[in-house]
Tab-separated table of N, CA and C in Angstrom:
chain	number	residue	atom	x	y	z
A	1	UNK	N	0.835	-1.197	0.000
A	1	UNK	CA	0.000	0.000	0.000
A	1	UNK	C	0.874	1.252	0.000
A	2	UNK	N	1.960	1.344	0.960
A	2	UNK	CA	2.544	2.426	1.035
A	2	UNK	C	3.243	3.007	-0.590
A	3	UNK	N	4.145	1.441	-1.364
A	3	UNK	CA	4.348	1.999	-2.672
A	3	UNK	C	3.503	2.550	-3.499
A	4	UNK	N	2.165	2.368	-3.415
A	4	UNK	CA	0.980	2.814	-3.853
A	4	UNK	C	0.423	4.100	-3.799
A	5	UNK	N	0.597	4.740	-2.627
A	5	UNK	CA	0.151	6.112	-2.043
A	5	UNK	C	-0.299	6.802	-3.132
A	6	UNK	N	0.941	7.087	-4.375
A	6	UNK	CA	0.890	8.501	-5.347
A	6	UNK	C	0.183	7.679	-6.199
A	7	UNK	N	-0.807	6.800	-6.420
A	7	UNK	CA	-1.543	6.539	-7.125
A	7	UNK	C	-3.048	6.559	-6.557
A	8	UNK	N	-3.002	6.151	-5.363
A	8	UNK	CA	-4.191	6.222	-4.750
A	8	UNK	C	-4.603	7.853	-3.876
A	9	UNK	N	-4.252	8.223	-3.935
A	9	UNK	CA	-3.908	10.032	-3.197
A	9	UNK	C	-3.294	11.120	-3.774
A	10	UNK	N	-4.679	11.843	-3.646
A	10	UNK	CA	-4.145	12.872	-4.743
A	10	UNK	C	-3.359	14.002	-3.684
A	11	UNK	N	-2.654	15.124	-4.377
A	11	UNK	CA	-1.672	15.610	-3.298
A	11	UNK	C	-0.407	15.870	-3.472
A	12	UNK	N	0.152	14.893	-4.519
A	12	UNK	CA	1.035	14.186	-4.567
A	12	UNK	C	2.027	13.844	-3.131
A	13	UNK	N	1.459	12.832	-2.938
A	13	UNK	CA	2.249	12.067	-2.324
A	13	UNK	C	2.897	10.839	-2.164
A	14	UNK	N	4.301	11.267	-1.880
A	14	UNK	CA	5.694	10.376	-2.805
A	14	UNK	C	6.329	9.622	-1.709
A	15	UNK	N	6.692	8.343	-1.431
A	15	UNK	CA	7.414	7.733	-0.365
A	15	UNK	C	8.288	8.097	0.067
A	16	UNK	N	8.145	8.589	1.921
A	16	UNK	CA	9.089	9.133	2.349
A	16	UNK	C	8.590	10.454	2.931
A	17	UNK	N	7.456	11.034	2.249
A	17	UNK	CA	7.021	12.392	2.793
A	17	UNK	C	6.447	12.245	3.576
A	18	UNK	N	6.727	13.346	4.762
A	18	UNK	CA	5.830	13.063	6.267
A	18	UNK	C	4.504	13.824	6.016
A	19	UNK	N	3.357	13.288	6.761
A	19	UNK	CA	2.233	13.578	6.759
A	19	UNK	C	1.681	12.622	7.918
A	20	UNK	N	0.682	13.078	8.487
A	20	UNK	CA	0.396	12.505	9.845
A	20	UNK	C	-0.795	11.724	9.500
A	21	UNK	N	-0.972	10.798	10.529
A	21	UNK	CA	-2.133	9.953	9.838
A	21	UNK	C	-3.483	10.443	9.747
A	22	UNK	N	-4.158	11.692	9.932
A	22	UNK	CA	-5.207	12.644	10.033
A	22	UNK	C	-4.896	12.780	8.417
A	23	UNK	N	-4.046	13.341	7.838
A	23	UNK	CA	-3.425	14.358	6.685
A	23	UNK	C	-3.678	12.526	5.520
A	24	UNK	N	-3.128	11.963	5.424
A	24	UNK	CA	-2.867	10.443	5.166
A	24	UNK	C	-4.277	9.803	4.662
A	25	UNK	N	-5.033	9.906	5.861
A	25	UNK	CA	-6.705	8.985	5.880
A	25	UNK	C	-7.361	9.639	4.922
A	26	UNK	N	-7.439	11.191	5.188
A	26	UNK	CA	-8.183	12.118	4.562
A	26	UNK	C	-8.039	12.238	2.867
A	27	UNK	N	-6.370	12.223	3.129
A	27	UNK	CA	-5.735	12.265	0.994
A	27	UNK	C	-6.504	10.805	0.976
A	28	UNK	N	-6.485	9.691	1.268
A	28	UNK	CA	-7.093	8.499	0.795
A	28	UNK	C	-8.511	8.518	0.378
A	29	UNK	N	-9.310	9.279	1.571
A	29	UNK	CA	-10.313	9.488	1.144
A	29	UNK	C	-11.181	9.822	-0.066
A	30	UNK	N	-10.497	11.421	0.430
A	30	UNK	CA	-10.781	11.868	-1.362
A	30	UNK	C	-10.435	11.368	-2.526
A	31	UNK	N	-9.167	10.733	-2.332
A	31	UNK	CA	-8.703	10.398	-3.606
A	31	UNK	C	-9.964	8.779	-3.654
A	32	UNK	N	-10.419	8.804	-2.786
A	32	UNK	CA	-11.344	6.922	-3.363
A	32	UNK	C	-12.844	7.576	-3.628
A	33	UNK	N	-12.782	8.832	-3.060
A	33	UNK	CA	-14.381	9.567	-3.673
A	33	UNK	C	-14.373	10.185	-5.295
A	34	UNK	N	-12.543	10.743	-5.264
A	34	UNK	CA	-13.043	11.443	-6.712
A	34	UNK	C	-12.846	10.252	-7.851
A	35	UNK	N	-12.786	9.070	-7.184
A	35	UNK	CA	-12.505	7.811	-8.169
A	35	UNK	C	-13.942	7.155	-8.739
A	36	UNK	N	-15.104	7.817	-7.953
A	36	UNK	CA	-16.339	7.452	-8.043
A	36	UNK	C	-17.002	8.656	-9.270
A	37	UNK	N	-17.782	8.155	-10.386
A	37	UNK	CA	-18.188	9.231	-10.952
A	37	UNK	C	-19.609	10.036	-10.182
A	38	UNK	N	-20.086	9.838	-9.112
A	38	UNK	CA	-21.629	10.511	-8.674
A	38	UNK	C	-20.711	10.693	-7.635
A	39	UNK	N	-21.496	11.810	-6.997
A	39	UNK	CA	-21.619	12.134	-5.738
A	39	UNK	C	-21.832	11.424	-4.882
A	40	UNK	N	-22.588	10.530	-5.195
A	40	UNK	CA	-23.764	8.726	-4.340
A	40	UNK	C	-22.372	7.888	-3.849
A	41	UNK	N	-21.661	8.465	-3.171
A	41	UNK	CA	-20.889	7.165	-2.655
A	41	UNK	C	-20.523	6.672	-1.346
A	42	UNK	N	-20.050	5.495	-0.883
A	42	UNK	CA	-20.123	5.256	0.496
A	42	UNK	C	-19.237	6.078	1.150
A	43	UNK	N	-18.142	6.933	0.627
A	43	UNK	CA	-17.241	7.790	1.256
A	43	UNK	C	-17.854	9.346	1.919
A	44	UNK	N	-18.999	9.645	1.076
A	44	UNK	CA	-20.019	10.763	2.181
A	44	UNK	C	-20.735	9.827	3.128
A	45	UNK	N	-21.576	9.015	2.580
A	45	UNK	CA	-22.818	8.812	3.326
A	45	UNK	C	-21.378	8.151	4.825
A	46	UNK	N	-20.666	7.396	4.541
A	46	UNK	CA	-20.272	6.994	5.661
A	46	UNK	C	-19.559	8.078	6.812
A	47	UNK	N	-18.386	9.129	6.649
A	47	UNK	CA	-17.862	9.541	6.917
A	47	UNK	C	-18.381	11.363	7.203
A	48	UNK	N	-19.311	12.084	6.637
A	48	UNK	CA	-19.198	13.050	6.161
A	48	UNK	C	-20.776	13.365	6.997
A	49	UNK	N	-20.311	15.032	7.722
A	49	UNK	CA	-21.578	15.408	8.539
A	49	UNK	C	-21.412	16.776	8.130
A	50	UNK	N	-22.561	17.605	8.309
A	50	UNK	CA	-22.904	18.307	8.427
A	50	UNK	C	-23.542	19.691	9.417
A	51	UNK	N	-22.524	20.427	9.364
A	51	UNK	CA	-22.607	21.614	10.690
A	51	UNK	C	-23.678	22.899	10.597
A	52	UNK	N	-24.255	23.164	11.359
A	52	UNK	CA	-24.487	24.531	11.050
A	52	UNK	C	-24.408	25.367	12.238
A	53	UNK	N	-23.523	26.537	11.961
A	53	UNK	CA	-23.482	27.675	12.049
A	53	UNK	C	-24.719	28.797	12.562
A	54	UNK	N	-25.268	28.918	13.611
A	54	UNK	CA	-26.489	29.369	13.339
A	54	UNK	C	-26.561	30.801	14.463
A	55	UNK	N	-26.530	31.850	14.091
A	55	UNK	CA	-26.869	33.087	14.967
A	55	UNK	C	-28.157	33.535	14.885
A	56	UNK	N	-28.694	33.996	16.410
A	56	UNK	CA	-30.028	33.706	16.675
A	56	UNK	C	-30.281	34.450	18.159
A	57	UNK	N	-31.290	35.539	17.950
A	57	UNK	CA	-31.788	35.869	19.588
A	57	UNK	C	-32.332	35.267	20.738
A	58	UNK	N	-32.101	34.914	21.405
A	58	UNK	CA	-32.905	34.408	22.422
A	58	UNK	C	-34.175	34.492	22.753
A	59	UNK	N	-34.948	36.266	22.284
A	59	UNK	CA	-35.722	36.914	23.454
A	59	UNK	C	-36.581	36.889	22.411
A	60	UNK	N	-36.135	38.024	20.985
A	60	UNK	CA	-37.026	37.723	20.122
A	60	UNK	C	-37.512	36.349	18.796
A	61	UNK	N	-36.133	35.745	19.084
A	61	UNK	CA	-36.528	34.141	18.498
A	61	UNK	C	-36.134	34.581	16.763
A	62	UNK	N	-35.695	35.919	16.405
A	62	UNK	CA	-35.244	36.185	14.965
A	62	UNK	C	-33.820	35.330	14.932
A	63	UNK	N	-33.939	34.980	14.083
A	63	UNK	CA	-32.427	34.427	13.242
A	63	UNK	C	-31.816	34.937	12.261
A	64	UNK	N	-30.775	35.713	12.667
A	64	UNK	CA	-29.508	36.667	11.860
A	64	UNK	C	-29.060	35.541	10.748
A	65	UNK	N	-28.508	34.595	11.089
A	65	UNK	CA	-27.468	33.986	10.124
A	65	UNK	C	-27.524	32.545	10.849
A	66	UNK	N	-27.685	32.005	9.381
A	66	UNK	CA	-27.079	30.526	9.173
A	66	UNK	C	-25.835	29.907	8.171
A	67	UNK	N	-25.282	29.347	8.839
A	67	UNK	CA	-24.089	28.929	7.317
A	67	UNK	C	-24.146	27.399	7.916
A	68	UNK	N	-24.298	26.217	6.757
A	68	UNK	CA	-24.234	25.157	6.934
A	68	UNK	C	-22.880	25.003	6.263
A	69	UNK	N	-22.142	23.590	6.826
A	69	UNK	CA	-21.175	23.325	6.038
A	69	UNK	C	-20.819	21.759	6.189
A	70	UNK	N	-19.837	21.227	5.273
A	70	UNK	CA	-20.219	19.545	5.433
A	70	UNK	C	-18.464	19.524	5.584
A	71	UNK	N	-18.557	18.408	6.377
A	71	UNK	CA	-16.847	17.717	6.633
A	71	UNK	C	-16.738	16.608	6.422
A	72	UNK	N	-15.624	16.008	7.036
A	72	UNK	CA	-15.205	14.403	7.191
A	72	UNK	C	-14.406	14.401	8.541
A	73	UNK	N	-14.074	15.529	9.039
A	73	UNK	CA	-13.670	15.703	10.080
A	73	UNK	C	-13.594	16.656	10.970
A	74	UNK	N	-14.305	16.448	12.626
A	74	UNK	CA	-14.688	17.519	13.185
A	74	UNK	C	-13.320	17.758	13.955
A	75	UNK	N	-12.702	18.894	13.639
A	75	UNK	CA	-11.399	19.709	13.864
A	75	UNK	C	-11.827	20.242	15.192
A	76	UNK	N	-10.920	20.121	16.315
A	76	UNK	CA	-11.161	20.938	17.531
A	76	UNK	C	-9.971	21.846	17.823
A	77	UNK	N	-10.192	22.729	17.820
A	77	UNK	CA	-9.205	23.575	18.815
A	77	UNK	C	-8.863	23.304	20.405
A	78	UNK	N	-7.637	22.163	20.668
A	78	UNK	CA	-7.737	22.156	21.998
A	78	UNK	C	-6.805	22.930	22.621
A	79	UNK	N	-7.620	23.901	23.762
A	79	UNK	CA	-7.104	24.644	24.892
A	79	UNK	C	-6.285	23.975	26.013
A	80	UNK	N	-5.577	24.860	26.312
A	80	UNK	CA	-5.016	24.333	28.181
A	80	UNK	C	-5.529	23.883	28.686
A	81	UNK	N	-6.480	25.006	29.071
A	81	UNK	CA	-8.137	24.520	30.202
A	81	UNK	C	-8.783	23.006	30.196
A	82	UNK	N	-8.582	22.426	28.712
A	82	UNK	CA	-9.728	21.430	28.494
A	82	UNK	C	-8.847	20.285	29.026
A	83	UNK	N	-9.327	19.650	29.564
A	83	UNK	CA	-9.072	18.099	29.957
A	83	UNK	C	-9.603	16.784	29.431
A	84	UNK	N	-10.873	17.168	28.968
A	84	UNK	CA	-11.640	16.255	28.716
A	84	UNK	C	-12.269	16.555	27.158
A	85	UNK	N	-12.506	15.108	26.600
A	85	UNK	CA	-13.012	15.137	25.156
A	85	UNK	C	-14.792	16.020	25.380
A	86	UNK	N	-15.356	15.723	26.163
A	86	UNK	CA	-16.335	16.360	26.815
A	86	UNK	C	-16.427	17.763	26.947
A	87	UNK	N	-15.632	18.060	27.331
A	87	UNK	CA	-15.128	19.545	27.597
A	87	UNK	C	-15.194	20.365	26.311
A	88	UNK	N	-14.261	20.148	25.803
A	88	UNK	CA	-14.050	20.648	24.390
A	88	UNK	C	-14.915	20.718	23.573
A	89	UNK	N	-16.022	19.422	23.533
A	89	UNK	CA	-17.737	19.314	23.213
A	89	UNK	C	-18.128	20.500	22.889
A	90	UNK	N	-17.941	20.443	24.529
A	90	UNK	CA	-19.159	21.714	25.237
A	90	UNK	C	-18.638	22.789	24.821
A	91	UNK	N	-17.537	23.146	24.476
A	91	UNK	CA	-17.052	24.686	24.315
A	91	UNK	C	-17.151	24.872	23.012
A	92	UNK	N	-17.223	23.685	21.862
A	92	UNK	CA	-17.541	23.960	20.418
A	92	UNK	C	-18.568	23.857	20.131
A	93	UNK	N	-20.046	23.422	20.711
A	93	UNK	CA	-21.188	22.776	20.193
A	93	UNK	C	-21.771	24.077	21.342
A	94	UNK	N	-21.583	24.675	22.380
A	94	UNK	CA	-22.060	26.074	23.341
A	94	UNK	C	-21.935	27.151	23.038
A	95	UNK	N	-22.358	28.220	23.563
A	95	UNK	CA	-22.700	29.537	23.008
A	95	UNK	C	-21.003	29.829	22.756
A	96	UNK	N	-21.239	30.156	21.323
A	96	UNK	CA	-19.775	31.180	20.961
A	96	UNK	C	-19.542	32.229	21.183
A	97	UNK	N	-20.575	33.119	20.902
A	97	UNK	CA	-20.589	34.192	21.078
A	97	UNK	C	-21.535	34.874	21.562
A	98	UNK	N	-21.640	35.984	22.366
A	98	UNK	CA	-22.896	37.012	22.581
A	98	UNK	C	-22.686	38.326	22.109
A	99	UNK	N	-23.700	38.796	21.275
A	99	UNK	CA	-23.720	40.419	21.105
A	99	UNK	C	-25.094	40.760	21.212
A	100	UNK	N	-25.277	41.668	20.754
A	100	UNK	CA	-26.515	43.035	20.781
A	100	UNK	C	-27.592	42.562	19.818
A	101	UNK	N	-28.596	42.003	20.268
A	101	UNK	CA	-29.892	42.400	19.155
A	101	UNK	C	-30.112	43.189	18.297
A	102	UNK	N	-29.857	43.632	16.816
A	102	UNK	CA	-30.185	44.829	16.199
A	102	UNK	C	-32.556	44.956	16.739
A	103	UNK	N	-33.051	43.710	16.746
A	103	UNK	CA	-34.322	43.765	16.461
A	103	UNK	C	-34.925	44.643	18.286
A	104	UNK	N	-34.240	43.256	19.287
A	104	UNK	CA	-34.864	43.820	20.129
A	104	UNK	C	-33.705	44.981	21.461
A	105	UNK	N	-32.469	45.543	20.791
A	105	UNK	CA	-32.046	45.745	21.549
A	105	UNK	C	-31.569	45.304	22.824
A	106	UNK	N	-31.692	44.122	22.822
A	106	UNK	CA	-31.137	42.840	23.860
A	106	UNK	C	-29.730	42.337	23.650
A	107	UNK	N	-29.292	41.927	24.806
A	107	UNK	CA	-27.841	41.009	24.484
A	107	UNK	C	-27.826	39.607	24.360
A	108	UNK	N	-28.903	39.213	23.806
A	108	UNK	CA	-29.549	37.787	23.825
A	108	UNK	C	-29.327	37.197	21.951
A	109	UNK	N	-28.569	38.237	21.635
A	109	UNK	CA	-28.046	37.323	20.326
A	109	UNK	C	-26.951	36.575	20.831
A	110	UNK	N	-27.102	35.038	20.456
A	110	UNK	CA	-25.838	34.324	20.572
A	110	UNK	C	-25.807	33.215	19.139
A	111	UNK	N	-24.173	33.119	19.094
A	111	UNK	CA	-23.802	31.886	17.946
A	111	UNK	C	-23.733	30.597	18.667
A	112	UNK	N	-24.133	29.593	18.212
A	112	UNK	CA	-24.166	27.806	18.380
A	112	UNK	C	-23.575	26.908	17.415
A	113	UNK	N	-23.086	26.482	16.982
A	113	UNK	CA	-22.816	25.021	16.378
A	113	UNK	C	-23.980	24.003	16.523
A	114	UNK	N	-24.624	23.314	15.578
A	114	UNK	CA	-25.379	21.975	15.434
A	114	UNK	C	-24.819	21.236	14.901
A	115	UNK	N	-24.980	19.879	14.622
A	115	UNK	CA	-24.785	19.049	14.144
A	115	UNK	C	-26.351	18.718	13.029
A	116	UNK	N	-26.412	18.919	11.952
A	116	UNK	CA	-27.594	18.429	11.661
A	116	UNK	C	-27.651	16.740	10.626
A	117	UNK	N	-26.609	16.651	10.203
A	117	UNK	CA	-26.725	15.511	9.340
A	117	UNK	C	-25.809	14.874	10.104
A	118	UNK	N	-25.452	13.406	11.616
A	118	UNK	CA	-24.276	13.029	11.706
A	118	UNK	C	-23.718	11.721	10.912
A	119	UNK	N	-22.388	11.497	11.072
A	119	UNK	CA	-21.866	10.726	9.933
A	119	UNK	C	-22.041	9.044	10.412
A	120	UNK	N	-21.528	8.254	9.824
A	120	UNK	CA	-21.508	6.888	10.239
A	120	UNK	C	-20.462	6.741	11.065
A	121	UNK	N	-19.639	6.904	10.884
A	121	UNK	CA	-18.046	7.031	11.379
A	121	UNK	C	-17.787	8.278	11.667
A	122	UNK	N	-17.457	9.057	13.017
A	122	UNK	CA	-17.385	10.450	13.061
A	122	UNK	C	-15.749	10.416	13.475
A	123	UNK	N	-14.820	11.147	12.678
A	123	UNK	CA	-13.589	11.507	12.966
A	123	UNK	C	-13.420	12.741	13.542
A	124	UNK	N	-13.055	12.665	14.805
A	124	UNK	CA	-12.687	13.908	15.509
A	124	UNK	C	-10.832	14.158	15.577
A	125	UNK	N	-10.379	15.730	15.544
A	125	UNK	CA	-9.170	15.497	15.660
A	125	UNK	C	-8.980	16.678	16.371
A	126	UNK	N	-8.019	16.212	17.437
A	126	UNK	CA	-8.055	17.666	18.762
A	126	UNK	C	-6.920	18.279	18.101
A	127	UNK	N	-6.527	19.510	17.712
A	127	UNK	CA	-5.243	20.038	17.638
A	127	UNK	C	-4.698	20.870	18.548
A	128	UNK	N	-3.863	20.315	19.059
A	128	UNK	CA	-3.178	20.676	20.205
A	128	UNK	C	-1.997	21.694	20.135
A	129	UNK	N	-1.977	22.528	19.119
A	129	UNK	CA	-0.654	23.355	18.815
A	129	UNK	C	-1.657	24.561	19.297
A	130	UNK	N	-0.715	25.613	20.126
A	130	UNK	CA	-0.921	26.789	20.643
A	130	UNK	C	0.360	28.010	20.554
A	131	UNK	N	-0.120	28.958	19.981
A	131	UNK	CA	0.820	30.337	20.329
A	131	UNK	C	1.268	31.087	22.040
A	132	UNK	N	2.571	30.250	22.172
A	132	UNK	CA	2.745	30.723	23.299
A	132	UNK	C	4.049	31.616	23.554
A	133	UNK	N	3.821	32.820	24.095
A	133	UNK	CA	4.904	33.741	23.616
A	133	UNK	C	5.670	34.017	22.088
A	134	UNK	N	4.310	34.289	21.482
A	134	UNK	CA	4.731	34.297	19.591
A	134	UNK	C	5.530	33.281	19.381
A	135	UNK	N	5.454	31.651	19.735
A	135	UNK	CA	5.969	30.704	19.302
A	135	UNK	C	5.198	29.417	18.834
A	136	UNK	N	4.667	28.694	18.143
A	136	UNK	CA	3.807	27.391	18.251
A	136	UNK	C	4.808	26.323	18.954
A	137	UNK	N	4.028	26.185	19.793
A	137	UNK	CA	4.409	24.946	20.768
A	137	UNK	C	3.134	24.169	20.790
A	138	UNK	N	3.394	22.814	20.871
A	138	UNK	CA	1.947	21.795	21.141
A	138	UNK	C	1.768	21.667	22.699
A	139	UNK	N	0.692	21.721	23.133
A	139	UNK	CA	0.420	21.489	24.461
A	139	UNK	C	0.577	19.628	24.608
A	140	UNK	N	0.986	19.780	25.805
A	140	UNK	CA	1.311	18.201	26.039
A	140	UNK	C	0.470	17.355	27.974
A	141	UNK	N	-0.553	18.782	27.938
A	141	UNK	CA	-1.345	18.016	29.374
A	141	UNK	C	-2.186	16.848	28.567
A	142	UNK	N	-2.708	16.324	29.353
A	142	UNK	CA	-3.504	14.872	29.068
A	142	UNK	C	-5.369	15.683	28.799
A	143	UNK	N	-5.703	15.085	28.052
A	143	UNK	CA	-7.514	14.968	27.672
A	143	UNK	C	-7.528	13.341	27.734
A	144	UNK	N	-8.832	13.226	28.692
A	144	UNK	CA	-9.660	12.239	28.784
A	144	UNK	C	-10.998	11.402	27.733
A	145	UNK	N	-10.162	11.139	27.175
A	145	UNK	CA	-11.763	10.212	26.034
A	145	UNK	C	-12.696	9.233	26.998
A	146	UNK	N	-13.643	9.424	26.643
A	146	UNK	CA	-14.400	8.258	27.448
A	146	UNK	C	-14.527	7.091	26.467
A	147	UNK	N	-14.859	5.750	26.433
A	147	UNK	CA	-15.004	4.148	25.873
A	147	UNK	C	-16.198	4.721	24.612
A	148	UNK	N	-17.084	5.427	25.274
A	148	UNK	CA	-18.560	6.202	24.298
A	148	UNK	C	-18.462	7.040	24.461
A	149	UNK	N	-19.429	7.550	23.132
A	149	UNK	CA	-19.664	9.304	23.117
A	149	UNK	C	-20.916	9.310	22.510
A	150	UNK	N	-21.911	9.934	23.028
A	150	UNK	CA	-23.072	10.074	23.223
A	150	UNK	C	-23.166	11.821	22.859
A	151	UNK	N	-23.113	12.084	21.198
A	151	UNK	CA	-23.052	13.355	20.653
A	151	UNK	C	-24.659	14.093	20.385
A	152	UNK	N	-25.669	13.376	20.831
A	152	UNK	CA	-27.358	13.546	21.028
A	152	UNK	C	-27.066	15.066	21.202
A	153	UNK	N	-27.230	15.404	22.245
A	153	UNK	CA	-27.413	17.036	22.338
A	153	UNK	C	-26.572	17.703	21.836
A	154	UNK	N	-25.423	17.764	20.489
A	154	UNK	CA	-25.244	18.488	19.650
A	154	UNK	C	-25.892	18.557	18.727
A	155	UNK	N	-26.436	17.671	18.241
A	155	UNK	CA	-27.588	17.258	17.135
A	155	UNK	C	-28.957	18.586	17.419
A	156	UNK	N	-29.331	18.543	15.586
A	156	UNK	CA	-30.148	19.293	15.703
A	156	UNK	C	-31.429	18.422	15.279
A	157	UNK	N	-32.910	18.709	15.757
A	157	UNK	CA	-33.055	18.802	16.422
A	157	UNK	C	-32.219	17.856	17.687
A	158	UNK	N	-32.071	18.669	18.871
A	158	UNK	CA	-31.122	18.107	19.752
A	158	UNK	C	-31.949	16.906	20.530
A	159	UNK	N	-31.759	15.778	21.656
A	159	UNK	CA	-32.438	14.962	22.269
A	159	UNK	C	-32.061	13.432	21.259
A	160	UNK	N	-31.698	13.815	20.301
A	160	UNK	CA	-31.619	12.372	20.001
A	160	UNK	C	-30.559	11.206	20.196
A	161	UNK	N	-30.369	10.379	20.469
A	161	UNK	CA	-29.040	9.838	20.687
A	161	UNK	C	-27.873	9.639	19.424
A	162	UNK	N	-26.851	9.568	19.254
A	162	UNK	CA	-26.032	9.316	18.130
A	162	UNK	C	-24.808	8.773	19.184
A	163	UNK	N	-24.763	7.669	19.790
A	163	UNK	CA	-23.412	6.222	19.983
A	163	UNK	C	-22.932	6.352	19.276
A	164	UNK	N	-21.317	6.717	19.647
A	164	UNK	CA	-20.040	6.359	18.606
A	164	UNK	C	-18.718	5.831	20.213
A	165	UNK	N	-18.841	4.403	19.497
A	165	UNK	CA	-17.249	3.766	20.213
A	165	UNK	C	-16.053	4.212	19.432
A	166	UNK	N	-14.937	4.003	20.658
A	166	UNK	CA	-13.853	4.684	20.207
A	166	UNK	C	-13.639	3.352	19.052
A	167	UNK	N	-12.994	3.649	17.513
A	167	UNK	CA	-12.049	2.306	16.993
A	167	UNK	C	-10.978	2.406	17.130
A	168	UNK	N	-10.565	3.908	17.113
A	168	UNK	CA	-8.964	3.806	16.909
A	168	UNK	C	-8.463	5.278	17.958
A	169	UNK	N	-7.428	5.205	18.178
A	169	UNK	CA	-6.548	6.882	18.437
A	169	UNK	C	-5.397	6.809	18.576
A	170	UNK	N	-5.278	8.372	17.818
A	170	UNK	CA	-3.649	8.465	17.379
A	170	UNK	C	-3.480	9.567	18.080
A	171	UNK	N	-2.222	9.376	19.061
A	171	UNK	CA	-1.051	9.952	19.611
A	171	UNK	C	0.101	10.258	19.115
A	172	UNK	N	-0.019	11.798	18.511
A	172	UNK	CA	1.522	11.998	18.176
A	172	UNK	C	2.432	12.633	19.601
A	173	UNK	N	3.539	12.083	19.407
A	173	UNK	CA	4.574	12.512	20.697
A	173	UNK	C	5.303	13.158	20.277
A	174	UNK	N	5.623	13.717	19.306
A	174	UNK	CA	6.624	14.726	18.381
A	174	UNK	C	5.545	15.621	17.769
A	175	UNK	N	6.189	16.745	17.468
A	175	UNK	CA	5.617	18.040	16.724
A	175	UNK	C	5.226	17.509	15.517
């Protein structure tokens, strides 16, 4: 397989070039979707969800802005603070932001994250590189995964359950 890569992955990628196994799965991916002539293939329906973006008042219930968008992989920004895969959840799928109502003059506009379409296989990837003293350094405290993840209340409508066991995780120990 590995002599294979620059045929199966587009990218070009040539034996010997580093790329992490996030960077790796993903070139495979695409490269086995754009090998399909339809859109109809098991590489969305399995892998591939759908976010939305949604700003919205609280008080008067108007909705400023929506932006949906589709992945294969939900990218986290992980902080110091976070310890837990849970954690980090909550701080990407919870209020992002608060500002000013243009309608009702309230501070009850806030941004959310949904989940509205989730995938079969959900790939999450924490990135752990941070600017510290104008330098990128990777943070190296520990986050806690739990055995399940029970992603229901990111889902839109929220309440429903969506079970995902861990299959795999990758630990890089180098930059």
């Amino acid at each position: 397989l590995m002599h294979k890569l620059k045929d199966i992955m587009p990218g070009g990628y040539e034996e010997g070039d580093q790329a992490d196994a996030f960077d790796c799965f993903n070139a495979m991916l695409s490269g086995m979707r754009e090998s399909f002539p339809t859109e109809d293939t098991i590489i969305p329906d399995t892998f591939e969800y759908e976010l939305c973006k949604e700003t919205s008042c609280q008080k008067c219930k108007k909705v400023i802005k929506t932006v949906k968008s589709k992945s294969m992989a939900l990218n986290l920004l992980c902080e110091k603070e976070i310890t837990s895969l849970e954690d980090q959840l909550d701080g990407f799928f919870g209020v992002i932001k608060r500002t000013t109502c243009n309608t009702c003059n309230e501070e009850e506009m806030i941004t959310t994250n949904n989940i509205v379409k989730e995938p079969e296989v959900l790939q999450i990837v924490l990135n752990r590189m941070a600017v510290v003293n104008r330098a990128v350094t990777k943070l190296d405290h520990d986050v806690t995964l739990p055995l399940s993840l029970d992603i229901g209340d990111y889902l839109s409508p929220s309440g429903s359950q969506a079970l995902y066991n861990w299959y795999a995780v990758v630990v890089h120990e180098d930059a």
